mmCIF file of N, CA and C in Angstrom:
data_model
loop_
_atom_site.group_PDB
_atom_site.id
_atom_site.type_symbol
_atom_site.label_atom_id
_atom_site.label_comp_id
_atom_site.label_asym_id
_atom_site.label_seq_id
_atom_site.Cartn_x
_atom_site.Cartn_y
_atom_site.Cartn_z
ATOM 1 N N GLN A 248 -21.469 7.396 -6.066
ATOM 2 C CA GLN A 248 -20.351 6.561 -6.498
ATOM 3 C C GLN A 248 -19.177 6.740 -5.562
ATOM 4 N N VAL A 249 -18.422 5.670 -5.436
ATOM 5 C CA VAL A 249 -17.219 5.674 -4.608
ATOM 6 C C VAL A 249 -16.053 5.209 -5.462
ATOM 7 N N GLN A 250 -14.951 5.920 -5.400
ATOM 8 C CA GLN A 250 -13.754 5.519 -6.117
ATOM 9 C C GLN A 250 -12.697 5.086 -5.097
ATOM 10 N N LEU A 251 -12.022 3.987 -5.404
ATOM 11 C CA LEU A 251 -11.010 3.440 -4.511
ATOM 12 C C LEU A 251 -9.705 3.250 -5.271
ATOM 13 N N VAL A 252 -8.617 3.713 -4.703
ATOM 14 C CA VAL A 252 -7.309 3.583 -5.344
ATOM 15 C C VAL A 252 -6.338 2.968 -4.349
ATOM 16 N N GLU A 253 -5.825 1.798 -4.695
ATOM 17 C CA GLU A 253 -4.875 1.098 -3.827
ATOM 18 C C GLU A 253 -3.442 1.491 -4.193
ATOM 19 N N SER A 254 -2.570 1.348 -3.218
ATOM 20 C CA SER A 254 -1.137 1.525 -3.444
ATOM 21 C C SER A 254 -0.378 0.757 -2.375
ATOM 22 N N GLY A 255 0.926 0.571 -2.609
ATOM 23 C CA GLY A 255 1.771 -0.041 -1.592
ATOM 24 C C GLY A 255 2.201 -1.459 -1.868
ATOM 25 N N GLY A 256 1.708 -2.057 -2.947
ATOM 26 C CA GLY A 256 2.124 -3.417 -3.256
ATOM 27 C C GLY A 256 3.558 -3.467 -3.758
ATOM 28 N N GLY A 257 4.061 -4.680 -3.897
ATOM 29 C CA GLY A 257 5.414 -4.845 -4.396
ATOM 30 C C GLY A 257 5.977 -6.202 -4.065
ATOM 31 N N LEU A 258 7.281 -6.333 -4.226
ATOM 32 C CA LEU A 258 7.996 -7.578 -3.951
ATOM 33 C C LEU A 258 8.638 -7.491 -2.574
ATOM 34 N N VAL A 259 8.433 -8.513 -1.771
ATOM 35 C CA VAL A 259 9.001 -8.545 -0.427
ATOM 36 C C VAL A 259 9.446 -9.973 -0.122
ATOM 37 N N GLN A 260 10.482 -10.087 0.677
ATOM 38 C CA GLN A 260 10.967 -11.406 1.060
ATOM 39 C C GLN A 260 10.092 -12.020 2.144
ATOM 40 N N PRO A 261 10.076 -13.331 2.221
ATOM 41 C CA PRO A 261 9.338 -13.978 3.321
ATOM 42 C C PRO A 261 9.798 -13.445 4.680
ATOM 43 N N GLY A 262 8.817 -13.193 5.540
ATOM 44 C CA GLY A 262 9.103 -12.617 6.849
ATOM 45 C C GLY A 262 9.075 -11.108 6.868
ATOM 46 N N GLY A 263 9.005 -10.503 5.702
ATOM 47 C CA GLY A 263 9.010 -9.044 5.612
ATOM 48 C C GLY A 263 7.641 -8.437 5.834
ATOM 49 N N SER A 264 7.578 -7.116 5.664
ATOM 50 C CA SER A 264 6.345 -6.364 5.895
ATOM 51 C C SER A 264 6.050 -5.435 4.729
ATOM 52 N N LEU A 265 4.767 -5.157 4.551
ATOM 53 C CA LEU A 265 4.297 -4.163 3.600
ATOM 54 C C LEU A 265 3.077 -3.490 4.202
ATOM 55 N N ARG A 266 2.835 -2.255 3.786
ATOM 56 C CA ARG A 266 1.597 -1.575 4.163
ATOM 57 C C ARG A 266 0.889 -1.126 2.892
ATOM 58 N N LEU A 267 -0.315 -1.630 2.739
ATOM 59 C CA LEU A 267 -1.161 -1.226 1.626
ATOM 60 C C LEU A 267 -2.044 -0.054 2.056
ATOM 61 N N SER A 268 -2.302 0.833 1.099
ATOM 62 C CA SER A 268 -3.189 1.968 1.350
ATOM 63 C C SER A 268 -4.327 1.947 0.340
ATOM 64 N N CYS A 269 -5.488 2.422 0.775
ATOM 65 C CA CYS A 269 -6.639 2.542 -0.106
ATOM 66 C C CYS A 269 -7.265 3.912 0.133
ATOM 67 N N ALA A 270 -7.141 4.771 -0.858
ATOM 68 C CA ALA A 270 -7.709 6.112 -0.763
ATOM 69 C C ALA A 270 -9.095 6.118 -1.388
ATOM 70 N N ALA A 271 -10.066 6.577 -0.620
ATOM 71 C CA ALA A 271 -11.456 6.628 -1.070
ATOM 72 C C ALA A 271 -11.845 8.052 -1.425
ATOM 73 N N SER A 272 -12.653 8.183 -2.467
ATOM 74 C CA SER A 272 -13.168 9.486 -2.862
ATOM 75 C C SER A 272 -14.580 9.317 -3.406
ATOM 76 N N GLY A 273 -15.254 10.439 -3.594
ATOM 77 C CA GLY A 273 -16.633 10.379 -4.066
ATOM 78 C C GLY A 273 -17.589 10.419 -2.893
ATOM 79 N N SER A 274 -18.608 9.580 -2.921
ATOM 80 C CA SER A 274 -19.651 9.574 -1.888
ATOM 81 C C SER A 274 -19.216 8.756 -0.680
ATOM 82 N N ILE A 275 -18.114 9.168 -0.068
ATOM 83 C CA ILE A 275 -17.538 8.378 1.017
ATOM 84 C C ILE A 275 -18.411 8.383 2.262
ATOM 85 N N PHE A 276 -19.297 9.366 2.398
ATOM 86 C CA PHE A 276 -20.181 9.427 3.556
ATOM 87 C C PHE A 276 -21.136 8.242 3.571
ATOM 88 N N SER A 277 -21.331 7.594 2.420
ATOM 89 C CA SER A 277 -22.279 6.495 2.305
ATOM 90 C C SER A 277 -21.656 5.133 2.613
ATOM 91 N N ILE A 278 -20.364 5.091 2.848
ATOM 92 C CA ILE A 278 -19.676 3.811 3.075
ATOM 93 C C ILE A 278 -19.968 3.295 4.480
ATOM 94 N N ASP A 279 -20.341 2.013 4.559
ATOM 95 C CA ASP A 279 -20.611 1.383 5.856
ATOM 96 C C ASP A 279 -19.458 0.489 6.314
ATOM 97 N N VAL A 280 -18.825 -0.158 5.357
ATOM 98 C CA VAL A 280 -17.750 -1.094 5.670
ATOM 99 C C VAL A 280 -16.658 -0.948 4.616
ATOM 100 N N MET A 281 -15.418 -1.034 5.050
ATOM 101 C CA MET A 281 -14.315 -1.119 4.105
ATOM 102 C C MET A 281 -13.488 -2.344 4.415
ATOM 103 N N GLY A 282 -12.879 -2.887 3.376
ATOM 104 C CA GLY A 282 -12.118 -4.107 3.587
ATOM 105 C C GLY A 282 -11.088 -4.350 2.506
ATOM 106 N N TRP A 283 -10.357 -5.402 2.726
ATOM 107 C CA TRP A 283 -9.354 -5.865 1.773
ATOM 108 C C TRP A 283 -9.645 -7.317 1.412
ATOM 109 N N TYR A 284 -9.581 -7.599 0.136
ATOM 110 C CA TYR A 284 -9.713 -8.945 -0.385
ATOM 111 C C TYR A 284 -8.460 -9.247 -1.203
ATOM 112 N N ARG A 285 -8.250 -10.523 -1.476
ATOM 113 C CA ARG A 285 -7.118 -10.887 -2.319
ATOM 114 C C ARG A 285 -7.468 -12.047 -3.233
ATOM 115 N N GLN A 286 -6.755 -12.106 -4.332
ATOM 116 C CA GLN A 286 -6.953 -13.192 -5.277
ATOM 117 C C GLN A 286 -5.594 -13.687 -5.730
ATOM 118 N N ALA A 287 -5.286 -14.917 -5.346
ATOM 119 C CA ALA A 287 -4.039 -15.545 -5.745
ATOM 120 C C ALA A 287 -4.211 -16.162 -7.129
ATOM 121 N N PRO A 288 -3.109 -16.406 -7.832
ATOM 122 C CA PRO A 288 -3.194 -17.004 -9.169
ATOM 123 C C PRO A 288 -3.964 -18.322 -9.137
ATOM 124 N N GLY A 289 -4.953 -18.441 -10.000
ATOM 125 C CA GLY A 289 -5.710 -19.673 -10.102
ATOM 126 C C GLY A 289 -6.729 -19.907 -9.006
ATOM 127 N N LYS A 290 -6.936 -18.904 -8.141
ATOM 128 C CA LYS A 290 -7.873 -19.057 -7.031
ATOM 129 C C LYS A 290 -8.929 -17.958 -7.066
ATOM 130 N N GLY A 291 -9.971 -18.150 -6.272
ATOM 131 C CA GLY A 291 -11.021 -17.151 -6.177
ATOM 132 C C GLY A 291 -10.640 -16.016 -5.250
ATOM 133 N N ARG A 292 -11.430 -14.951 -5.294
ATOM 134 C CA ARG A 292 -11.179 -13.817 -4.415
ATOM 135 C C ARG A 292 -11.642 -14.153 -3.007
ATOM 136 N N GLU A 293 -10.837 -13.814 -2.010
ATOM 137 C CA GLU A 293 -11.177 -14.127 -0.630
ATOM 138 C C GLU A 293 -11.023 -12.908 0.260
ATOM 139 N N LEU A 294 -11.808 -12.890 1.312
ATOM 140 C CA LEU A 294 -11.723 -11.812 2.292
ATOM 141 C C LEU A 294 -10.423 -11.902 3.067
ATOM 142 N N VAL A 295 -9.776 -10.770 3.262
ATOM 143 C CA VAL A 295 -8.589 -10.697 4.105
ATOM 144 C C VAL A 295 -8.952 -10.032 5.434
ATOM 145 N N ALA A 296 -9.576 -8.850 5.355
ATOM 146 C CA ALA A 296 -9.920 -8.105 6.570
ATOM 147 C C ALA A 296 -11.031 -7.108 6.259
ATOM 148 N N ARG A 297 -11.906 -6.874 7.250
ATOM 149 C CA ARG A 297 -12.985 -5.894 7.132
ATOM 150 C C ARG A 297 -12.996 -4.993 8.341
ATOM 151 N N LEU A 298 -13.415 -3.743 8.087
ATOM 152 C CA LEU A 298 -13.501 -2.748 9.155
ATOM 153 C C LEU A 298 -14.826 -2.017 8.994
ATOM 154 N N THR A 299 -15.694 -2.111 10.000
ATOM 155 C CA THR A 299 -16.987 -1.447 9.914
ATOM 156 C C THR A 299 -16.886 0.014 10.323
ATOM 157 N N PHE A 300 -17.929 0.772 10.024
ATOM 158 C CA PHE A 300 -17.966 2.174 10.410
ATOM 159 C C PHE A 300 -17.826 2.325 11.913
ATOM 160 N N GLY A 301 -18.385 1.343 12.655
ATOM 161 C CA GLY A 301 -18.309 1.401 14.111
ATOM 162 C C GLY A 301 -16.974 0.962 14.690
ATOM 163 N N GLY A 302 -16.094 0.473 13.844
ATOM 164 C CA GLY A 302 -14.763 0.098 14.308
ATOM 165 C C GLY A 302 -14.546 -1.381 14.530
ATOM 166 N N SER A 303 -15.553 -2.198 14.251
ATOM 167 C CA SER A 303 -15.382 -3.650 14.391
ATOM 168 C C SER A 303 -14.554 -4.192 13.233
ATOM 169 N N THR A 304 -13.749 -5.197 13.563
ATOM 170 C CA THR A 304 -12.904 -5.797 12.532
ATOM 171 C C THR A 304 -13.115 -7.303 12.499
ATOM 172 N N ASN A 305 -12.853 -7.892 11.355
ATOM 173 C CA ASN A 305 -12.739 -9.327 11.267
ATOM 174 C C ASN A 305 -11.689 -9.668 10.221
ATOM 175 N N TYR A 306 -11.022 -10.772 10.459
ATOM 176 C CA TYR A 306 -9.883 -11.190 9.639
ATOM 177 C C TYR A 306 -10.048 -12.641 9.193
ATOM 178 N N ALA A 307 -9.462 -12.939 8.059
ATOM 179 C CA ALA A 307 -9.343 -14.331 7.647
ATOM 180 C C ALA A 307 -8.430 -15.046 8.645
ATOM 181 N N ASP A 308 -8.729 -16.308 8.916
ATOM 182 C CA ASP A 308 -7.909 -17.067 9.876
ATOM 183 C C ASP A 308 -6.442 -17.086 9.461
ATOM 184 N N SER A 309 -6.202 -17.107 8.170
ATOM 185 C CA SER A 309 -4.836 -17.235 7.674
ATOM 186 C C SER A 309 -3.976 -16.002 7.936
ATOM 187 N N VAL A 310 -4.593 -14.866 8.253
ATOM 188 C CA VAL A 310 -3.815 -13.645 8.461
ATOM 189 C C VAL A 310 -3.924 -13.111 9.889
ATOM 190 N N LYS A 311 -4.739 -13.729 10.728
ATOM 191 C CA LYS A 311 -4.892 -13.256 12.110
ATOM 192 C C LYS A 311 -3.551 -13.238 12.817
ATOM 193 N N GLY A 312 -3.299 -12.136 13.507
ATOM 194 C CA GLY A 312 -2.054 -11.988 14.235
ATOM 195 C C GLY A 312 -0.910 -11.452 13.380
ATOM 196 N N ARG A 313 -1.109 -11.394 12.076
ATOM 197 C CA ARG A 313 -0.059 -10.893 11.177
ATOM 198 C C ARG A 313 -0.474 -9.611 10.458
ATOM 199 N N PHE A 314 -1.750 -9.507 10.110
ATOM 200 C CA PHE A 314 -2.250 -8.357 9.365
ATOM 201 C C PHE A 314 -3.134 -7.499 10.275
ATOM 202 N N THR A 315 -3.114 -6.197 10.023
ATOM 203 C CA THR A 315 -3.953 -5.266 10.775
ATOM 204 C C THR A 315 -4.580 -4.268 9.819
ATOM 205 N N ILE A 316 -5.903 -4.131 9.891
ATOM 206 C CA ILE A 316 -6.605 -3.135 9.101
ATOM 207 C C ILE A 316 -6.883 -1.926 9.976
ATOM 208 N N SER A 317 -6.719 -0.742 9.400
ATOM 209 C CA SER A 317 -6.959 0.487 10.152
ATOM 210 C C SER A 317 -7.394 1.582 9.173
ATOM 211 N N ARG A 318 -7.791 2.727 9.706
ATOM 212 C CA ARG A 318 -8.226 3.816 8.833
ATOM 213 C C ARG A 318 -7.800 5.158 9.404
ATOM 214 N N ASP A 319 -7.674 6.097 8.491
ATOM 215 C CA ASP A 319 -7.416 7.494 8.852
ATOM 216 C C ASP A 319 -8.565 8.294 8.258
ATOM 217 N N ASN A 320 -9.515 8.665 9.091
ATOM 218 C CA ASN A 320 -10.706 9.343 8.590
ATOM 219 C C ASN A 320 -10.372 10.688 7.951
ATOM 220 N N ALA A 321 -9.371 11.360 8.477
ATOM 221 C CA ALA A 321 -9.002 12.671 7.942
ATOM 222 C C ALA A 321 -8.488 12.560 6.503
ATOM 223 N N LYS A 322 -7.884 11.429 6.194
ATOM 224 C CA LYS A 322 -7.330 11.214 4.856
ATOM 225 C C LYS A 322 -8.226 10.330 3.988
ATOM 226 N N ASN A 323 -9.356 9.891 4.536
ATOM 227 C CA ASN A 323 -10.252 8.991 3.797
ATOM 228 C C ASN A 323 -9.500 7.790 3.255
ATOM 229 N N THR A 324 -8.663 7.227 4.097
ATOM 230 C CA THR A 324 -7.775 6.148 3.674
ATOM 231 C C THR A 324 -7.860 4.986 4.651
ATOM 232 N N VAL A 325 -7.853 3.793 4.085
ATOM 233 C CA VAL A 325 -7.805 2.565 4.867
ATOM 234 C C VAL A 325 -6.471 1.887 4.579
ATOM 235 N N TYR A 326 -5.899 1.299 5.614
ATOM 236 C CA TYR A 326 -4.591 0.659 5.487
ATOM 237 C C TYR A 326 -4.692 -0.828 5.807
ATOM 238 N N LEU A 327 -3.754 -1.570 5.254
ATOM 239 C CA LEU A 327 -3.579 -2.969 5.641
ATOM 240 C C LEU A 327 -2.097 -3.163 5.919
ATOM 241 N N GLN A 328 -1.763 -3.256 7.196
ATOM 242 C CA GLN A 328 -0.392 -3.529 7.598
ATOM 243 C C GLN A 328 -0.187 -5.039 7.588
ATOM 244 N N MET A 329 0.770 -5.486 6.815
ATOM 245 C CA MET A 329 1.023 -6.917 6.654
ATOM 246 C C MET A 329 2.428 -7.230 7.170
ATOM 247 N N ASN A 330 2.484 -8.043 8.201
ATOM 248 C CA ASN A 330 3.760 -8.447 8.791
ATOM 249 C C ASN A 330 3.944 -9.951 8.644
ATOM 250 N N SER A 331 5.176 -10.386 8.816
ATOM 251 C CA SER A 331 5.501 -11.819 8.752
ATOM 252 C C SER A 331 4.930 -12.446 7.491
ATOM 253 N N LEU A 332 5.169 -11.801 6.382
ATOM 254 C CA LEU A 332 4.585 -12.254 5.119
ATOM 255 C C LEU A 332 5.122 -13.614 4.706
ATOM 256 N N LYS A 333 4.249 -14.387 4.075
ATOM 257 C CA LYS A 333 4.573 -15.734 3.621
ATOM 258 C C LYS A 333 4.365 -15.819 2.111
ATOM 259 N N PRO A 334 5.018 -16.752 1.458
ATOM 260 C CA PRO A 334 4.805 -16.899 0.012
ATOM 261 C C PRO A 334 3.333 -17.080 -0.348
ATOM 262 N N GLU A 335 2.580 -17.732 0.512
ATOM 263 C CA GLU A 335 1.153 -17.942 0.212
ATOM 264 C C GLU A 335 0.324 -16.671 0.339
ATOM 265 N N ASP A 336 0.925 -15.575 0.785
ATOM 266 C CA ASP A 336 0.230 -14.293 0.785
ATOM 267 C C ASP A 336 0.311 -13.608 -0.573
ATOM 268 N N THR A 337 1.072 -14.185 -1.477
ATOM 269 C CA THR A 337 1.190 -13.614 -2.814
ATOM 270 C C THR A 337 -0.170 -13.592 -3.496
ATOM 271 N N ALA A 338 -0.571 -12.408 -3.948
ATOM 272 C CA ALA A 338 -1.890 -12.231 -4.558
ATOM 273 C C ALA A 338 -2.041 -10.790 -5.025
ATOM 274 N N VAL A 339 -3.088 -10.561 -5.784
ATOM 275 C CA VAL A 339 -3.536 -9.197 -6.040
ATOM 276 C C VAL A 339 -4.490 -8.825 -4.914
ATOM 277 N N TYR A 340 -4.226 -7.722 -4.273
ATOM 278 C CA TYR A 340 -5.033 -7.263 -3.153
ATOM 279 C C TYR A 340 -5.963 -6.144 -3.627
ATOM 280 N N TYR A 341 -7.239 -6.303 -3.305
ATOM 281 C CA TYR A 341 -8.261 -5.361 -3.735
ATOM 282 C C TYR A 341 -8.886 -4.662 -2.533
ATOM 283 N N CYS A 342 -9.044 -3.371 -2.657
ATOM 284 C CA CYS A 342 -9.787 -2.616 -1.653
ATOM 285 C C CYS A 342 -11.273 -2.686 -1.986
ATOM 286 N N ASN A 343 -12.098 -2.769 -0.960
ATOM 287 C CA ASN A 343 -13.537 -2.899 -1.134
ATOM 288 C C ASN A 343 -14.270 -1.949 -0.201
ATOM 289 N N ALA A 344 -15.342 -1.378 -0.696
ATOM 290 C CA ALA A 344 -16.236 -0.570 0.134
ATOM 291 C C ALA A 344 -17.646 -1.113 -0.027
ATOM 292 N N GLU A 345 -18.357 -1.221 1.094
ATOM 293 C CA GLU A 345 -19.734 -1.709 1.090
ATOM 294 C C GLU A 345 -20.668 -0.583 1.511
ATOM 295 N N ARG A 346 -21.785 -0.467 0.791
ATOM 296 C CA ARG A 346 -22.817 0.497 1.148
ATOM 297 C C ARG A 346 -24.138 -0.252 1.236
ATOM 298 N N TYR A 347 -24.831 -0.066 2.333
ATOM 299 C CA TYR A 347 -26.090 -0.757 2.563
ATOM 300 C C TYR A 347 -27.271 0.200 2.470
ATOM 301 N N HIS A 348 -28.326 -0.290 1.798
ATOM 302 C CA HIS A 348 -29.636 0.363 1.797
ATOM 303 C C HIS A 348 -30.624 -0.677 2.291
ATOM 304 N N GLY A 349 -30.897 -0.686 3.563
ATOM 305 C CA GLY A 349 -31.723 -1.749 4.118
ATOM 306 C C GLY A 349 -30.990 -3.061 3.962
ATOM 307 N N ILE A 350 -31.581 -4.021 3.262
ATOM 308 C CA ILE A 350 -30.935 -5.314 3.058
ATOM 309 C C ILE A 350 -30.137 -5.351 1.765
ATOM 310 N N ALA A 351 -30.249 -4.305 0.947
ATOM 311 C CA ALA A 351 -29.517 -4.280 -0.316
ATOM 312 C C ALA A 351 -28.116 -3.761 -0.072
ATOM 313 N N LYS A 352 -27.155 -4.357 -0.748
ATOM 314 C CA LYS A 352 -25.758 -3.975 -0.595
ATOM 315 C C LYS A 352 -25.161 -3.632 -1.943
ATOM 316 N N VAL A 353 -24.372 -2.554 -1.961
ATOM 317 C CA VAL A 353 -23.610 -2.191 -3.154
ATOM 318 C C VAL A 353 -22.130 -2.297 -2.814
ATOM 319 N N ASP A 354 -21.385 -2.958 -3.670
ATOM 320 C CA ASP A 354 -19.940 -3.105 -3.498
ATOM 321 C C ASP A 354 -19.202 -2.215 -4.482
ATOM 322 N N TYR A 355 -18.151 -1.590 -3.998
ATOM 323 C CA TYR A 355 -17.222 -0.847 -4.847
ATOM 324 C C TYR A 355 -15.846 -1.478 -4.710
ATOM 325 N N TRP A 356 -15.110 -1.484 -5.830
ATOM 326 C CA TRP A 356 -13.809 -2.154 -5.829
ATOM 327 C C TRP A 356 -12.745 -1.252 -6.434
ATOM 328 N N GLY A 357 -11.539 -1.383 -5.894
ATOM 329 C CA GLY A 357 -10.385 -0.788 -6.549
ATOM 330 C C GLY A 357 -9.880 -1.717 -7.637
ATOM 331 N N THR A 358 -8.830 -1.289 -8.330
ATOM 332 C CA THR A 358 -8.298 -2.089 -9.433
ATOM 333 C C THR A 358 -7.257 -3.106 -8.973
ATOM 334 N N GLY A 359 -6.849 -3.011 -7.712
ATOM 335 C CA GLY A 359 -5.938 -4.009 -7.168
ATOM 336 C C GLY A 359 -4.483 -3.590 -7.184
ATOM 337 N N THR A 360 -3.742 -4.161 -6.249
ATOM 338 C CA THR A 360 -2.294 -3.951 -6.186
ATOM 339 C C THR A 360 -1.632 -5.304 -5.912
ATOM 340 N N LEU A 361 -0.575 -5.594 -6.650
ATOM 341 C CA LEU A 361 0.059 -6.914 -6.570
ATOM 342 C C LEU A 361 1.060 -6.969 -5.430
ATOM 343 N N VAL A 362 0.934 -8.003 -4.630
ATOM 344 C CA VAL A 362 1.899 -8.304 -3.572
ATOM 345 C C VAL A 362 2.546 -9.638 -3.898
ATOM 346 N N THR A 363 3.860 -9.638 -3.996
ATOM 347 C CA THR A 363 4.602 -10.854 -4.274
ATOM 348 C C THR A 363 5.569 -11.114 -3.131
ATOM 349 N N VAL A 364 5.442 -12.275 -2.513
ATOM 350 C CA VAL A 364 6.317 -12.649 -1.405
ATOM 351 C C VAL A 364 7.212 -13.776 -1.899
ATOM 352 N N SER A 365 8.479 -13.451 -2.065
ATOM 353 C CA SER A 365 9.402 -14.423 -2.643
ATOM 354 C C SER A 365 10.826 -14.042 -2.287
ATOM 355 N N SER A 366 11.665 -15.079 -2.156
ATOM 356 C CA SER A 366 13.078 -14.834 -1.912
ATOM 357 C C SER A 366 13.846 -14.803 -3.219
#
């Protein structure tokens, strides 16, 4: 089992910055990919950014050039640095961990942290 705890959400003005953190515990040696997803009011959950064990990243087109995913292996923590925030970035942000067994995948989720971008 993997436990994920997010922090760092809050209220920020348009153009501002926030850094989200996701602390992982449990069977962290089994994690292959970590990422951030978000769900805006009335919308489905969408991928924001992913970071593989090998260091490859991918981002949603809407956040490229503004958001950066990174990790601190010593702290078992993944970060999402969010710059130039826009009102449409308002959402609950969820940390995700993926574990693969051959073609089978297991997903672990945090409980989410709310980011509100508003003046």
